[in-house]
């Protein structure tokens, strides 16, 4: 029976993948989330599956209302992604999807830090295959960067949990708070996966590099698992409020000028995470409700947006705004679904974003964080600008690109329509969602003043868009790469400061050539000595080996006789 | 009755198999003899481990001459583990060797190959089981000489130079060890390990003991391929027949590490080795620089075997670093990693063996899209590669987890942090190979080798046996951890 | 590789019924009309703010037209700010290549590029590109 | 007198023929006297092998190879080890530890005698074989 616990079910199915035929694999992918959800709901609240491992008692299923809602939405997301990926006939992607979704669910069900860590790393390792599955050298490089950052997050979590264990003697995953070095490390580990500012680039770097279906899968799990972890361990940590506020604001600017639509969505994902992080930081029951609800809605509409952009990519071969336009003529269903997603993320009344985001806004304002609240309002207008307008407008309308792709395949349309219906359903009947939230909800989203203020905000923002377009002030879509903080490790560090050295050296002309050479050659030298034929990996001759022995002997004698 | 004779049988069986192979001379028959002997040895080792864990230390006097006078075999949990590990790895690699040896070794010399293999096994088991310092040297020489021969069986001409280099370095190392033992004998008048351990505290201040200590340090570092003295290893592993590489990678350096443990913990005692003698001033930096630098070197390698060889040296760095903590948990971590690394590295070299068997070389750059042609082999490589990185639920994770935990417990943060850094390197070098094998499509300009298919069953089965065990150990880490911590306690407790 | 068909199939009669409902997007007069409706909506919303008393939590939130101004100004500033930001951070698409996917096309193996055909036609006539 | 190539060292050859049996005999003496006086398998083996080395030097490698062939040497090598180990195993079968000669006869003293005798024989055979094959491989032109 324990094998049928949700995370194990997924892993078990993943093992079956290699031996199944093409269609039965796709079917398996579709069925596993269904059974996973049934299995999840069949557990009562409390700890189950406590297994001794590594000398600890590990709790594999800890079900309460907080983990339940994340478990449910993860199952739904896995199901929708499976429909959307019905056409995929790639064992590696299918296996990675199952392991990834399973370990994400395992992560939110984990009752202790070690189990959490196990799944934390499993998501990292599994998900990178969705990027590598694109099978280009560039996606390999991107995947490698992604993997290293994800594993780094896991490593920090591991270090933190060991310290925490040393301090407290407990591995329980409950409220941690920023009280010691250990908890700080865990916090940073969570922060990396949650794409905190300056740790966010992996997200924008990797999501556009994944496969069409891979991005849809990726968008659902990693970051939301981190949000859950933060909500579990660091609810009410004030620093999160400000981190969240910054997260909602700065990606807007990048999203606005980014050309690759999947990267626009990645930035917008970052911005939406900001709302959730603010909710965690405020930490009241209402705010945590808001975080959970927003995560729920967000997974749906972000998946919907990624699906529609993915469908366009699937049919046209590009997701660059500058190459697209006028597609509504031949992909109307995709367009309508995209509009629903856009309306949801922009929080138009009757769409899902409206009923969840307002919980967080209200929580922040009622706790007196006015500046943060104002930042969130501004960010809401910003969300409209890039996800609400830019994605559908530049893809399906704007100038006609002359492309007449066929409508998305049937299974993609089905996936998108179901997701769109869910978005609208939650928007219209928020009670259904509110019933799932971790705490008692006493909130009415549809009040006159609330609807009015939101409509004002959005309509006037639309008006501003019209105004800007009319006056030619809106930045045109251009091909290109926008720098972000990953520039530091992708350009600055590898090119390693020849520029800086140059600047210094030009003032100190005498040192110029030597200093520059030294720094430029440093990176090369590290590689140089390690390459085959380099001093470290050359075939050492007997003479030099014996010389080393002698030197070592001298050193040893020196120490032993001192 | 036979239960009393287990320690002797452990050595006698493989030693008997060697001359039998020479007499029989027919390739398949030799293999069968060696395999039967090996299976018996595994069972024997298992029984020994069981016996030790239930009844405590076993002391077996050879020829009936009691301990300080005669040679004795001394079995506690620590060397029972080593016996089981060595004989088991030898057993699976021997099964694996059946097919691959036919391809690489000249037909008329198979019987010599298997005889040398059995002698090597005898030597390694002997080192592990004996309780006599000089006997260690004797068995060390038996295993080394057999190893030189096994290495020279490589089909590549460079195998000869590699073997010769190893011969020189191995002899230097063995002489250092011999000199060390000689000095110890001069200072204490004892060769029996238990006896030595009792007498050394009185002779501690003697110059001879100090010199002996230094010689043993260097000698064992060479034999175990600890960082600056690892030069012989990469070549030897690259050019030897791949079955031999798999065998040696899992056993030879591990046994040397065991001897290191024996001498520095049981005989000299941790207080002397790591207190008075500042052994960690020498070993710890060497270990740390080793695992950092050689993980880096592994990234840049173009030959798969060489990459794994450098990764081996890096892993030895972890083990030595764990020893240097000189605490119960540190030793446990080191011993667990000896077991775990032995298993996964052997599995890795086996998968490389499968690749070489079918592709004919192990040049990383041209293994593109191998997943299509040899899915089982590549899967095995990926699983054990993940173990090498230390991904959770693999054995590597257990090792790294306990190593980092131990270093934090000791208060050496940096060691733990650096281990993590070098794990990131491991991700790169394993990931690079996996990416090429799984995702990179074949280049169009090279003609597709026709008829490429999965490696034969006789190679796949032993590989998957190892992988199954590694997964089992990875998922229920408590099995190995509890045994290893018993062993560590035995080592720290000194001889009873 | 060009994604443009030799001759775009652009007979508006062949679009699906759903697509036909959006054809106004191509006519400038219709767009003008939409913008007009939007302006009317905005005006109405703005006026409503004076009539209906909104519940205010934050200081200043109660001022009539608060959200309208914030919406308009924030949007404008974001767009203009982003435009300035682009001047600083925009680089050539090949800036990071070959280590980034920006400059490369999505590999055709993962795609199913199809040109539109009227829905009357059978799907097996669909003209495939690439692949 | 014209000497054929093979006859050139006739004196040496004849003297050698005379000496070799004594060398062998001396080797056997050293071998079997080893348990009482100085000597034993190692020394005896070397002396025994030296007879063949001498034969090889005087009569040429070809003829020595016919006297004792390399494959025979290999058998002898293995055989020596087997004798050695066999003694140990027999002592184990008779209820003692490995190589515990006390059990080889009724009287432990006799047992020791027999045990050392057998073990030294094994050593002697192996050392002889190894020495000769070393000589073969160094002396052969390959």
PDB file of N, CA, C and O in Angstrom, chain A residues 155 158-159 162, chain B residues 288 291 318 321 325 400 403-408 411-423:
ATOM      1  N   UNK A 155      22.428  21.783  -1.935  1.00  0.00           N
ATOM      2  CA  UNK A 155      23.614  21.679  -1.095  1.00  0.00           C
ATOM      3  C   UNK A 155      23.491  22.616   0.107  1.00  0.00           C
ATOM      4  O   UNK A 155      23.802  22.246   1.240  1.00  0.00           O
ATOM      5  N   UNK A 158      21.154  21.122   2.450  1.00  0.00           N
ATOM      6  CA  UNK A 158      21.781  20.028   3.189  1.00  0.00           C
ATOM      7  C   UNK A 158      22.670  20.562   4.303  1.00  0.00           C
ATOM      8  O   UNK A 158      22.591  20.133   5.458  1.00  0.00           O
ATOM      9  N   UNK A 159      23.518  21.530   3.942  1.00  0.00           N
ATOM     10  CA  UNK A 159      24.417  22.105   4.947  1.00  0.00           C
ATOM     11  C   UNK A 159      23.596  22.708   6.081  1.00  0.00           C
ATOM     12  O   UNK A 159      23.877  22.495   7.266  1.00  0.00           O
ATOM     13  N   UNK A 162      22.005  20.065   8.307  1.00  0.00           N
ATOM     14  CA  UNK A 162      22.954  19.427   9.209  1.00  0.00           C
ATOM     15  C   UNK A 162      23.275  20.338  10.386  1.00  0.00           C
ATOM     16  O   UNK A 162      23.328  19.906  11.540  1.00  0.00           O
TER      17      UNK A 162
ATOM     18  N   UNK B 288      42.440  17.236   0.511  1.00  0.00           N
ATOM     19  CA  UNK B 288      41.525  18.282   0.048  1.00  0.00           C
ATOM     20  C   UNK B 288      41.942  18.801  -1.318  1.00  0.00           C
ATOM     21  O   UNK B 288      41.137  18.881  -2.253  1.00  0.00           O
ATOM     22  N   UNK B 291      41.015  16.159  -3.865  1.00  0.00           N
ATOM     23  CA  UNK B 291      39.659  15.993  -4.409  1.00  0.00           C
ATOM     24  C   UNK B 291      39.188  17.214  -5.168  1.00  0.00           C
ATOM     25  O   UNK B 291      38.390  17.100  -6.094  1.00  0.00           O
ATOM     26  N   UNK B 318      38.361  12.149  -0.599  1.00  0.00           N
ATOM     27  CA  UNK B 318      37.265  12.215   0.381  1.00  0.00           C
ATOM     28  C   UNK B 318      37.529  11.254   1.537  1.00  0.00           C
ATOM     29  O   UNK B 318      37.352  11.598   2.708  1.00  0.00           O
ATOM     30  N   UNK B 321      40.290  12.386   3.745  1.00  0.00           N
ATOM     31  CA  UNK B 321      39.845  13.539   4.532  1.00  0.00           C
ATOM     32  C   UNK B 321      38.967  13.065   5.681  1.00  0.00           C
ATOM     33  O   UNK B 321      39.069  13.561   6.808  1.00  0.00           O
ATOM     34  N   UNK B 325      39.628  13.275  10.125  1.00  0.00           N
ATOM     35  CA  UNK B 325      38.814  13.809  11.208  1.00  0.00           C
ATOM     36  C   UNK B 325      39.103  13.058  12.502  1.00  0.00           C
ATOM     37  O   UNK B 325      38.968  13.612  13.587  1.00  0.00           O
ATOM     38  N   UNK B 400      28.506  11.048   1.328  1.00  0.00           N
ATOM     39  CA  UNK B 400      28.747  12.476   1.443  1.00  0.00           C
ATOM     40  C   UNK B 400      28.003  13.050   2.636  1.00  0.00           C
ATOM     41  O   UNK B 400      28.511  13.908   3.346  1.00  0.00           O
ATOM     42  N   UNK B 403      29.945  12.154   5.625  1.00  0.00           N
ATOM     43  CA  UNK B 403      31.225  12.875   5.658  1.00  0.00           C
ATOM     44  C   UNK B 403      31.018  14.327   6.085  1.00  0.00           C
ATOM     45  O   UNK B 403      31.730  14.845   6.950  1.00  0.00           O
ATOM     46  N   UNK B 404      30.031  14.973   5.475  1.00  0.00           N
ATOM     47  CA  UNK B 404      29.795  16.375   5.821  1.00  0.00           C
ATOM     48  C   UNK B 404      29.320  16.488   7.262  1.00  0.00           C
ATOM     49  O   UNK B 404      29.762  17.359   8.022  1.00  0.00           O
ATOM     50  N   UNK B 405      28.433  15.552   7.630  1.00  0.00           N
ATOM     51  CA  UNK B 405      27.973  15.552   9.023  1.00  0.00           C
ATOM     52  C   UNK B 405      29.147  15.413   9.981  1.00  0.00           C
ATOM     53  O   UNK B 405      29.241  16.143  10.978  1.00  0.00           O
ATOM     54  N   UNK B 406      30.074  14.515   9.640  1.00  0.00           N
ATOM     55  CA  UNK B 406      31.219  14.291  10.523  1.00  0.00           C
ATOM     56  C   UNK B 406      32.100  15.528  10.593  1.00  0.00           C
ATOM     57  O   UNK B 406      32.585  15.903  11.664  1.00  0.00           O
ATOM     58  N   UNK B 407      32.282  16.198   9.447  1.00  0.00           N
ATOM     59  CA  UNK B 407      33.176  17.352   9.474  1.00  0.00           C
ATOM     60  C   UNK B 407      32.534  18.508  10.243  1.00  0.00           C
ATOM     61  O   UNK B 407      33.224  19.272  10.912  1.00  0.00           O
ATOM     62  N   UNK B 408      31.211  18.614  10.159  1.00  0.00           N
ATOM     63  CA  UNK B 408      30.551  19.645  10.955  1.00  0.00           C
ATOM     64  C   UNK B 408      30.674  19.322  12.438  1.00  0.00           C
ATOM     65  O   UNK B 408      30.917  20.198  13.269  1.00  0.00           O
ATOM     66  N   UNK B 411      33.695  20.302  13.701  1.00  0.00           N
ATOM     67  CA  UNK B 411      33.852  21.756  13.656  1.00  0.00           C
ATOM     68  C   UNK B 411      34.684  22.228  12.480  1.00  0.00           C
ATOM     69  O   UNK B 411      35.050  23.380  12.404  1.00  0.00           O
ATOM     70  N   UNK B 412      35.008  21.313  11.563  1.00  0.00           N
ATOM     71  CA  UNK B 412      35.769  21.722  10.377  1.00  0.00           C
ATOM     72  C   UNK B 412      34.808  22.053   9.248  1.00  0.00           C
ATOM     73  O   UNK B 412      34.573  21.256   8.353  1.00  0.00           O
ATOM     74  N   UNK B 413      34.290  23.259   9.271  1.00  0.00           N
ATOM     75  CA  UNK B 413      33.283  23.655   8.276  1.00  0.00           C
ATOM     76  C   UNK B 413      33.836  23.576   6.876  1.00  0.00           C
ATOM     77  O   UNK B 413      33.180  23.131   5.948  1.00  0.00           O
ATOM     78  N   UNK B 414      35.067  24.049   6.764  1.00  0.00           N
ATOM     79  CA  UNK B 414      35.626  24.199   5.418  1.00  0.00           C
ATOM     80  C   UNK B 414      35.674  22.861   4.686  1.00  0.00           C
ATOM     81  O   UNK B 414      35.414  22.796   3.490  1.00  0.00           O
ATOM     82  N   UNK B 415      36.010  21.814   5.432  1.00  0.00           N
ATOM     83  CA  UNK B 415      36.116  20.506   4.765  1.00  0.00           C
ATOM     84  C   UNK B 415      34.783  20.144   4.134  1.00  0.00           C
ATOM     85  O   UNK B 415      34.705  19.789   2.953  1.00  0.00           O
ATOM     86  N   UNK B 416      33.715  20.287   4.938  1.00  0.00           N
ATOM     87  CA  UNK B 416      32.390  19.983   4.406  1.00  0.00           C
ATOM     88  C   UNK B 416      32.070  20.837   3.199  1.00  0.00           C
ATOM     89  O   UNK B 416      31.595  20.351   2.174  1.00  0.00           O
ATOM     90  N   UNK B 417      32.378  22.139   3.318  1.00  0.00           N
ATOM     91  CA  UNK B 417      32.053  23.041   2.216  1.00  0.00           C
ATOM     92  C   UNK B 417      32.820  22.659   0.959  1.00  0.00           C
ATOM     93  O   UNK B 417      32.257  22.624  -0.141  1.00  0.00           O
ATOM     94  N   UNK B 418      34.106  22.322   1.129  1.00  0.00           N
ATOM     95  CA  UNK B 418      34.913  21.985  -0.047  1.00  0.00           C
ATOM     96  C   UNK B 418      34.449  20.677  -0.682  1.00  0.00           C
ATOM     97  O   UNK B 418      34.487  20.529  -1.896  1.00  0.00           O
ATOM     98  N   UNK B 419      34.004  19.759   0.159  1.00  0.00           N
ATOM     99  CA  UNK B 419      33.462  18.509  -0.395  1.00  0.00           C
ATOM    100  C   UNK B 419      32.278  18.841  -1.305  1.00  0.00           C
ATOM    101  O   UNK B 419      32.145  18.302  -2.411  1.00  0.00           O
ATOM    102  N   UNK B 420      31.455  19.774  -0.837  1.00  0.00           N
ATOM    103  CA  UNK B 420      30.297  20.138  -1.651  1.00  0.00           C
ATOM    104  C   UNK B 420      30.734  20.798  -2.954  1.00  0.00           C
ATOM    105  O   UNK B 420      30.187  20.532  -4.022  1.00  0.00           O
ATOM    106  N   UNK B 421      31.752  21.649  -2.853  1.00  0.00           N
ATOM    107  CA  UNK B 421      32.243  22.294  -4.077  1.00  0.00           C
ATOM    108  C   UNK B 421      32.701  21.240  -5.071  1.00  0.00           C
ATOM    109  O   UNK B 421      32.367  21.288  -6.257  1.00  0.00           O
ATOM    110  N   UNK B 422      33.431  20.255  -4.572  1.00  0.00           N
ATOM    111  CA  UNK B 422      33.941  19.283  -5.529  1.00  0.00           C
ATOM    112  C   UNK B 422      32.816  18.390  -6.038  1.00  0.00           C
ATOM    113  O   UNK B 422      32.919  17.838  -7.125  1.00  0.00           O
ATOM    114  N   UNK B 423      31.723  18.262  -5.266  1.00  0.00           N
ATOM    115  CA  UNK B 423      30.571  17.539  -5.829  1.00  0.00           C
ATOM    116  C   UNK B 423      30.026  18.274  -7.041  1.00  0.00           C
ATOM    117  O   UNK B 423      29.550  17.666  -7.989  1.00  0.00           O
TER     118      UNK B 423
END
